[in-house]
């Protein structure tokens, strides 16, 4: 994939980059992929987008996480789980439900932590 030459990424481009990164828990590989394909401004824009999507999940599902029966993960696990949903791409993100989050938590079907892909 060639480096994207425009300064501002569209939402579709950001979701496409997330998809092409093929998140599998290897945040160093994903960070490298983003670094090879984005300039610094775009990298920061993508990071902000991912954080916004994760924050949206926090807000939408926090009561379910903390409720009864809840979503059985720790605070750190909740961050990992919600970041995982974003890392799996737009379709997965758009289709996430409380039941899916509960099942992911129960099966430990998530990695630590897609957001590490943006750390220095």
JSON list of C-alpha atoms in Angstrom, two decimals:
[
{"chain": "A", "resi": 1, "resn": "UNK", "atom": "CA", "xyz": [0.00, 0.00, 0.00]},
{"chain": "A", "resi": 2, "resn": "UNK", "atom": "CA", "xyz": [1.33, 3.43, -0.90]},
{"chain": "A", "resi": 3, "resn": "UNK", "atom": "CA", "xyz": [1.50, 6.25, 1.59]},
{"chain": "A", "resi": 4, "resn": "UNK", "atom": "CA", "xyz": [-1.69, 8.28, 1.44]},
{"chain": "A", "resi": 5, "resn": "UNK", "atom": "CA", "xyz": [-0.81, 11.72, 0.05]},
{"chain": "A", "resi": 6, "resn": "UNK", "atom": "CA", "xyz": [-3.67, 13.83, 1.36]},
{"chain": "A", "resi": 7, "resn": "UNK", "atom": "CA", "xyz": [-3.41, 15.46, 4.78]},
{"chain": "A", "resi": 8, "resn": "UNK", "atom": "CA", "xyz": [-6.90, 14.71, 6.06]},
{"chain": "A", "resi": 9, "resn": "UNK", "atom": "CA", "xyz": [-8.25, 11.18, 6.03]},
{"chain": "A", "resi": 10, "resn": "UNK", "atom": "CA", "xyz": [-11.91, 10.44, 5.46]},
{"chain": "A", "resi": 11, "resn": "UNK", "atom": "CA", "xyz": [-13.81, 8.18, 7.83]},
{"chain": "A", "resi": 12, "resn": "UNK", "atom": "CA", "xyz": [-13.90, 5.51, 5.12]},
{"chain": "A", "resi": 13, "resn": "UNK", "atom": "CA", "xyz": [-10.13, 5.75, 4.65]},
{"chain": "A", "resi": 14, "resn": "UNK", "atom": "CA", "xyz": [-9.56, 5.35, 8.37]},
{"chain": "A", "resi": 15, "resn": "UNK", "atom": "CA", "xyz": [-11.79, 2.28, 8.57]},
{"chain": "A", "resi": 16, "resn": "UNK", "atom": "CA", "xyz": [-10.01, 0.92, 5.48]},
{"chain": "A", "resi": 17, "resn": "UNK", "atom": "CA", "xyz": [-6.62, 1.38, 7.15]},
{"chain": "A", "resi": 18, "resn": "UNK", "atom": "CA", "xyz": [-7.84, -0.41, 10.25]},
{"chain": "A", "resi": 19, "resn": "UNK", "atom": "CA", "xyz": [-9.09, -3.28, 8.08]},
{"chain": "A", "resi": 20, "resn": "UNK", "atom": "CA", "xyz": [-5.83, -3.49, 6.12]},
{"chain": "A", "resi": 21, "resn": "UNK", "atom": "CA", "xyz": [-3.80, -3.50, 9.34]},
{"chain": "A", "resi": 22, "resn": "UNK", "atom": "CA", "xyz": [-5.31, -6.94, 10.09]},
{"chain": "A", "resi": 23, "resn": "UNK", "atom": "CA", "xyz": [-5.28, -6.59, 13.86]},
{"chain": "A", "resi": 24, "resn": "UNK", "atom": "CA", "xyz": [-4.17, -9.82, 15.53]},
{"chain": "A", "resi": 25, "resn": "UNK", "atom": "CA", "xyz": [-2.70, -8.60, 18.78]},
{"chain": "A", "resi": 26, "resn": "UNK", "atom": "CA", "xyz": [0.68, -7.63, 17.30]},
{"chain": "A", "resi": 27, "resn": "UNK", "atom": "CA", "xyz": [0.59, -3.91, 18.03]},
{"chain": "A", "resi": 28, "resn": "UNK", "atom": "CA", "xyz": [4.21, -3.39, 16.91]},
{"chain": "A", "resi": 29, "resn": "UNK", "atom": "CA", "xyz": [3.40, -4.75, 13.46]},
{"chain": "A", "resi": 30, "resn": "UNK", "atom": "CA", "xyz": [0.25, -2.63, 13.23]},
{"chain": "A", "resi": 31, "resn": "UNK", "atom": "CA", "xyz": [2.13, 0.48, 14.37]},
{"chain": "A", "resi": 32, "resn": "UNK", "atom": "CA", "xyz": [4.74, -0.18, 11.68]},
{"chain": "A", "resi": 33, "resn": "UNK", "atom": "CA", "xyz": [2.01, -0.65, 9.07]},
{"chain": "A", "resi": 34, "resn": "UNK", "atom": "CA", "xyz": [0.40, 2.66, 10.01]},
{"chain": "A", "resi": 35, "resn": "UNK", "atom": "CA", "xyz": [3.80, 4.39, 10.11]},
{"chain": "A", "resi": 36, "resn": "UNK", "atom": "CA", "xyz": [4.67, 3.16, 6.62]},
{"chain": "A", "resi": 37, "resn": "UNK", "atom": "CA", "xyz": [1.38, 4.35, 5.15]},
{"chain": "A", "resi": 38, "resn": "UNK", "atom": "CA", "xyz": [0.64, 7.61, 6.95]},
{"chain": "A", "resi": 39, "resn": "UNK", "atom": "CA", "xyz": [2.33, 10.90, 7.61]},
{"chain": "A", "resi": 40, "resn": "UNK", "atom": "CA", "xyz": [2.53, 12.17, 11.18]},
{"chain": "A", "resi": 41, "resn": "UNK", "atom": "CA", "xyz": [-0.65, 14.23, 10.90]},
{"chain": "A", "resi": 42, "resn": "UNK", "atom": "CA", "xyz": [-2.63, 11.32, 9.48]},
{"chain": "A", "resi": 43, "resn": "UNK", "atom": "CA", "xyz": [-1.25, 8.96, 12.12]},
{"chain": "A", "resi": 44, "resn": "UNK", "atom": "CA", "xyz": [-2.49, 11.32, 14.84]},
{"chain": "A", "resi": 45, "resn": "UNK", "atom": "CA", "xyz": [-5.84, 11.70, 13.10]},
{"chain": "A", "resi": 46, "resn": "UNK", "atom": "CA", "xyz": [-6.25, 7.92, 12.95]},
{"chain": "A", "resi": 47, "resn": "UNK", "atom": "CA", "xyz": [-5.30, 7.59, 16.62]},
{"chain": "A", "resi": 48, "resn": "UNK", "atom": "CA", "xyz": [-7.90, 10.21, 17.58]},
{"chain": "A", "resi": 49, "resn": "UNK", "atom": "CA", "xyz": [-10.51, 8.40, 15.47]},
{"chain": "A", "resi": 50, "resn": "UNK", "atom": "CA", "xyz": [-9.77, 5.06, 17.15]},
{"chain": "A", "resi": 51, "resn": "UNK", "atom": "CA", "xyz": [-9.93, 6.66, 20.61]},
{"chain": "A", "resi": 52, "resn": "UNK", "atom": "CA", "xyz": [-13.25, 8.33, 19.74]},
{"chain": "A", "resi": 53, "resn": "UNK", "atom": "CA", "xyz": [-14.70, 5.00, 18.62]},
{"chain": "A", "resi": 54, "resn": "UNK", "atom": "CA", "xyz": [-13.45, 3.29, 21.76]},
{"chain": "A", "resi": 55, "resn": "UNK", "atom": "CA", "xyz": [-14.90, 6.09, 23.90]},
{"chain": "A", "resi": 56, "resn": "UNK", "atom": "CA", "xyz": [-18.21, 5.66, 22.09]},
{"chain": "A", "resi": 57, "resn": "UNK", "atom": "CA", "xyz": [-18.20, 1.99, 23.07]},
{"chain": "A", "resi": 58, "resn": "UNK", "atom": "CA", "xyz": [-17.37, 2.92, 26.67]},
{"chain": "A", "resi": 59, "resn": "UNK", "atom": "CA", "xyz": [-20.35, 5.26, 26.79]},
{"chain": "A", "resi": 60, "resn": "UNK", "atom": "CA", "xyz": [-22.78, 2.95, 24.98]},
{"chain": "A", "resi": 61, "resn": "UNK", "atom": "CA", "xyz": [-21.98, -0.16, 27.00]},
{"chain": "A", "resi": 62, "resn": "UNK", "atom": "CA", "xyz": [-20.66, 1.03, 30.38]},
{"chain": "A", "resi": 63, "resn": "UNK", "atom": "CA", "xyz": [-23.93, 0.32, 32.17]},
{"chain": "A", "resi": 64, "resn": "UNK", "atom": "CA", "xyz": [-23.96, -3.16, 30.65]},
{"chain": "A", "resi": 65, "resn": "UNK", "atom": "CA", "xyz": [-20.32, -3.74, 31.65]},
{"chain": "A", "resi": 66, "resn": "UNK", "atom": "CA", "xyz": [-21.01, -2.73, 35.25]},
{"chain": "A", "resi": 67, "resn": "UNK", "atom": "CA", "xyz": [-24.57, -4.11, 35.44]},
{"chain": "A", "resi": 68, "resn": "UNK", "atom": "CA", "xyz": [-25.92, -7.52, 36.30]},
{"chain": "A", "resi": 69, "resn": "UNK", "atom": "CA", "xyz": [-24.82, -9.94, 34.89]},
{"chain": "A", "resi": 70, "resn": "UNK", "atom": "CA", "xyz": [-22.36, -7.45, 33.41]},
{"chain": "A", "resi": 71, "resn": "UNK", "atom": "CA", "xyz": [-19.43, -8.02, 31.11]},
{"chain": "A", "resi": 72, "resn": "UNK", "atom": "CA", "xyz": [-16.88, -9.92, 33.15]},
{"chain": "A", "resi": 73, "resn": "UNK", "atom": "CA", "xyz": [-13.63, -8.01, 32.62]},
{"chain": "A", "resi": 74, "resn": "UNK", "atom": "CA", "xyz": [-11.46, -5.76, 34.79]},
{"chain": "A", "resi": 75, "resn": "UNK", "atom": "CA", "xyz": [-10.97, -2.06, 34.09]},
{"chain": "A", "resi": 76, "resn": "UNK", "atom": "CA", "xyz": [-7.91, -2.89, 31.97]},
{"chain": "A", "resi": 77, "resn": "UNK", "atom": "CA", "xyz": [-9.80, -5.72, 30.32]},
{"chain": "A", "resi": 78, "resn": "UNK", "atom": "CA", "xyz": [-12.63, -3.32, 29.45]},
{"chain": "A", "resi": 79, "resn": "UNK", "atom": "CA", "xyz": [-10.12, -1.05, 27.70]},
{"chain": "A", "resi": 80, "resn": "UNK", "atom": "CA", "xyz": [-8.65, -4.02, 25.86]},
{"chain": "A", "resi": 81, "resn": "UNK", "atom": "CA", "xyz": [-12.05, -5.38, 24.90]},
{"chain": "A", "resi": 82, "resn": "UNK", "atom": "CA", "xyz": [-13.41, -2.10, 23.55]},
{"chain": "A", "resi": 83, "resn": "UNK", "atom": "CA", "xyz": [-10.17, -1.38, 21.68]},
{"chain": "A", "resi": 84, "resn": "UNK", "atom": "CA", "xyz": [-10.40, -4.88, 20.18]},
{"chain": "A", "resi": 85, "resn": "UNK", "atom": "CA", "xyz": [-13.85, -4.12, 18.79]},
{"chain": "A", "resi": 86, "resn": "UNK", "atom": "CA", "xyz": [-12.48, -1.07, 16.96]},
{"chain": "A", "resi": 87, "resn": "UNK", "atom": "CA", "xyz": [-9.41, -3.00, 15.80]},
{"chain": "A", "resi": 88, "resn": "UNK", "atom": "CA", "xyz": [-11.61, -5.63, 14.15]},
{"chain": "A", "resi": 89, "resn": "UNK", "atom": "CA", "xyz": [-13.04, -3.00, 11.83]},
{"chain": "A", "resi": 90, "resn": "UNK", "atom": "CA", "xyz": [-16.15, -1.11, 10.89]},
{"chain": "A", "resi": 91, "resn": "UNK", "atom": "CA", "xyz": [-18.49, -4.05, 10.30]},
{"chain": "A", "resi": 92, "resn": "UNK", "atom": "CA", "xyz": [-17.60, -5.64, 13.64]},
{"chain": "A", "resi": 93, "resn": "UNK", "atom": "CA", "xyz": [-17.86, -2.27, 15.40]},
{"chain": "A", "resi": 94, "resn": "UNK", "atom": "CA", "xyz": [-21.23, -1.50, 13.83]},
{"chain": "A", "resi": 95, "resn": "UNK", "atom": "CA", "xyz": [-22.63, -4.91, 14.75]},
{"chain": "A", "resi": 96, "resn": "UNK", "atom": "CA", "xyz": [-21.35, -5.15, 18.33]},
{"chain": "A", "resi": 97, "resn": "UNK", "atom": "CA", "xyz": [-23.92, -5.97, 21.00]},
{"chain": "A", "resi": 98, "resn": "UNK", "atom": "CA", "xyz": [-23.90, -6.58, 24.72]},
{"chain": "A", "resi": 99, "resn": "UNK", "atom": "CA", "xyz": [-24.21, -10.31, 24.08]},
{"chain": "A", "resi": 100, "resn": "UNK", "atom": "CA", "xyz": [-21.20, -10.29, 21.74]},
{"chain": "A", "resi": 101, "resn": "UNK", "atom": "CA", "xyz": [-19.14, -8.34, 24.28]},
{"chain": "A", "resi": 102, "resn": "UNK", "atom": "CA", "xyz": [-20.14, -10.79, 27.02]},
{"chain": "A", "resi": 103, "resn": "UNK", "atom": "CA", "xyz": [-19.15, -13.74, 24.84]},
{"chain": "A", "resi": 104, "resn": "UNK", "atom": "CA", "xyz": [-15.83, -12.15, 23.89]},
{"chain": "A", "resi": 105, "resn": "UNK", "atom": "CA", "xyz": [-15.09, -11.55, 27.58]},
{"chain": "A", "resi": 106, "resn": "UNK", "atom": "CA", "xyz": [-16.16, -15.06, 28.58]},
{"chain": "A", "resi": 107, "resn": "UNK", "atom": "CA", "xyz": [-13.93, -16.66, 25.91]},
{"chain": "A", "resi": 108, "resn": "UNK", "atom": "CA", "xyz": [-11.09, -14.15, 26.41]},
{"chain": "A", "resi": 109, "resn": "UNK", "atom": "CA", "xyz": [-11.52, -13.42, 22.70]},
{"chain": "A", "resi": 110, "resn": "UNK", "atom": "CA", "xyz": [-9.57, -10.17, 22.65]},
{"chain": "A", "resi": 111, "resn": "UNK", "atom": "CA", "xyz": [-5.98, -8.95, 22.73]},
{"chain": "A", "resi": 112, "resn": "UNK", "atom": "CA", "xyz": [-4.08, -6.41, 24.74]},
{"chain": "A", "resi": 113, "resn": "UNK", "atom": "CA", "xyz": [-4.51, -3.59, 23.26]},
{"chain": "A", "resi": 114, "resn": "UNK", "atom": "CA", "xyz": [-5.11, -2.17, 19.80]},
{"chain": "A", "resi": 115, "resn": "UNK", "atom": "CA", "xyz": [-4.40, 1.34, 21.10]},
{"chain": "A", "resi": 116, "resn": "UNK", "atom": "CA", "xyz": [-0.81, 0.33, 21.85]},
{"chain": "A", "resi": 117, "resn": "UNK", "atom": "CA", "xyz": [-0.36, 0.58, 18.08]},
{"chain": "A", "resi": 118, "resn": "UNK", "atom": "CA", "xyz": [-0.25, 4.36, 18.55]},
{"chain": "A", "resi": 119, "resn": "UNK", "atom": "CA", "xyz": [2.17, 4.60, 21.48]},
{"chain": "A", "resi": 120, "resn": "UNK", "atom": "CA", "xyz": [5.67, 6.09, 21.13]}
]
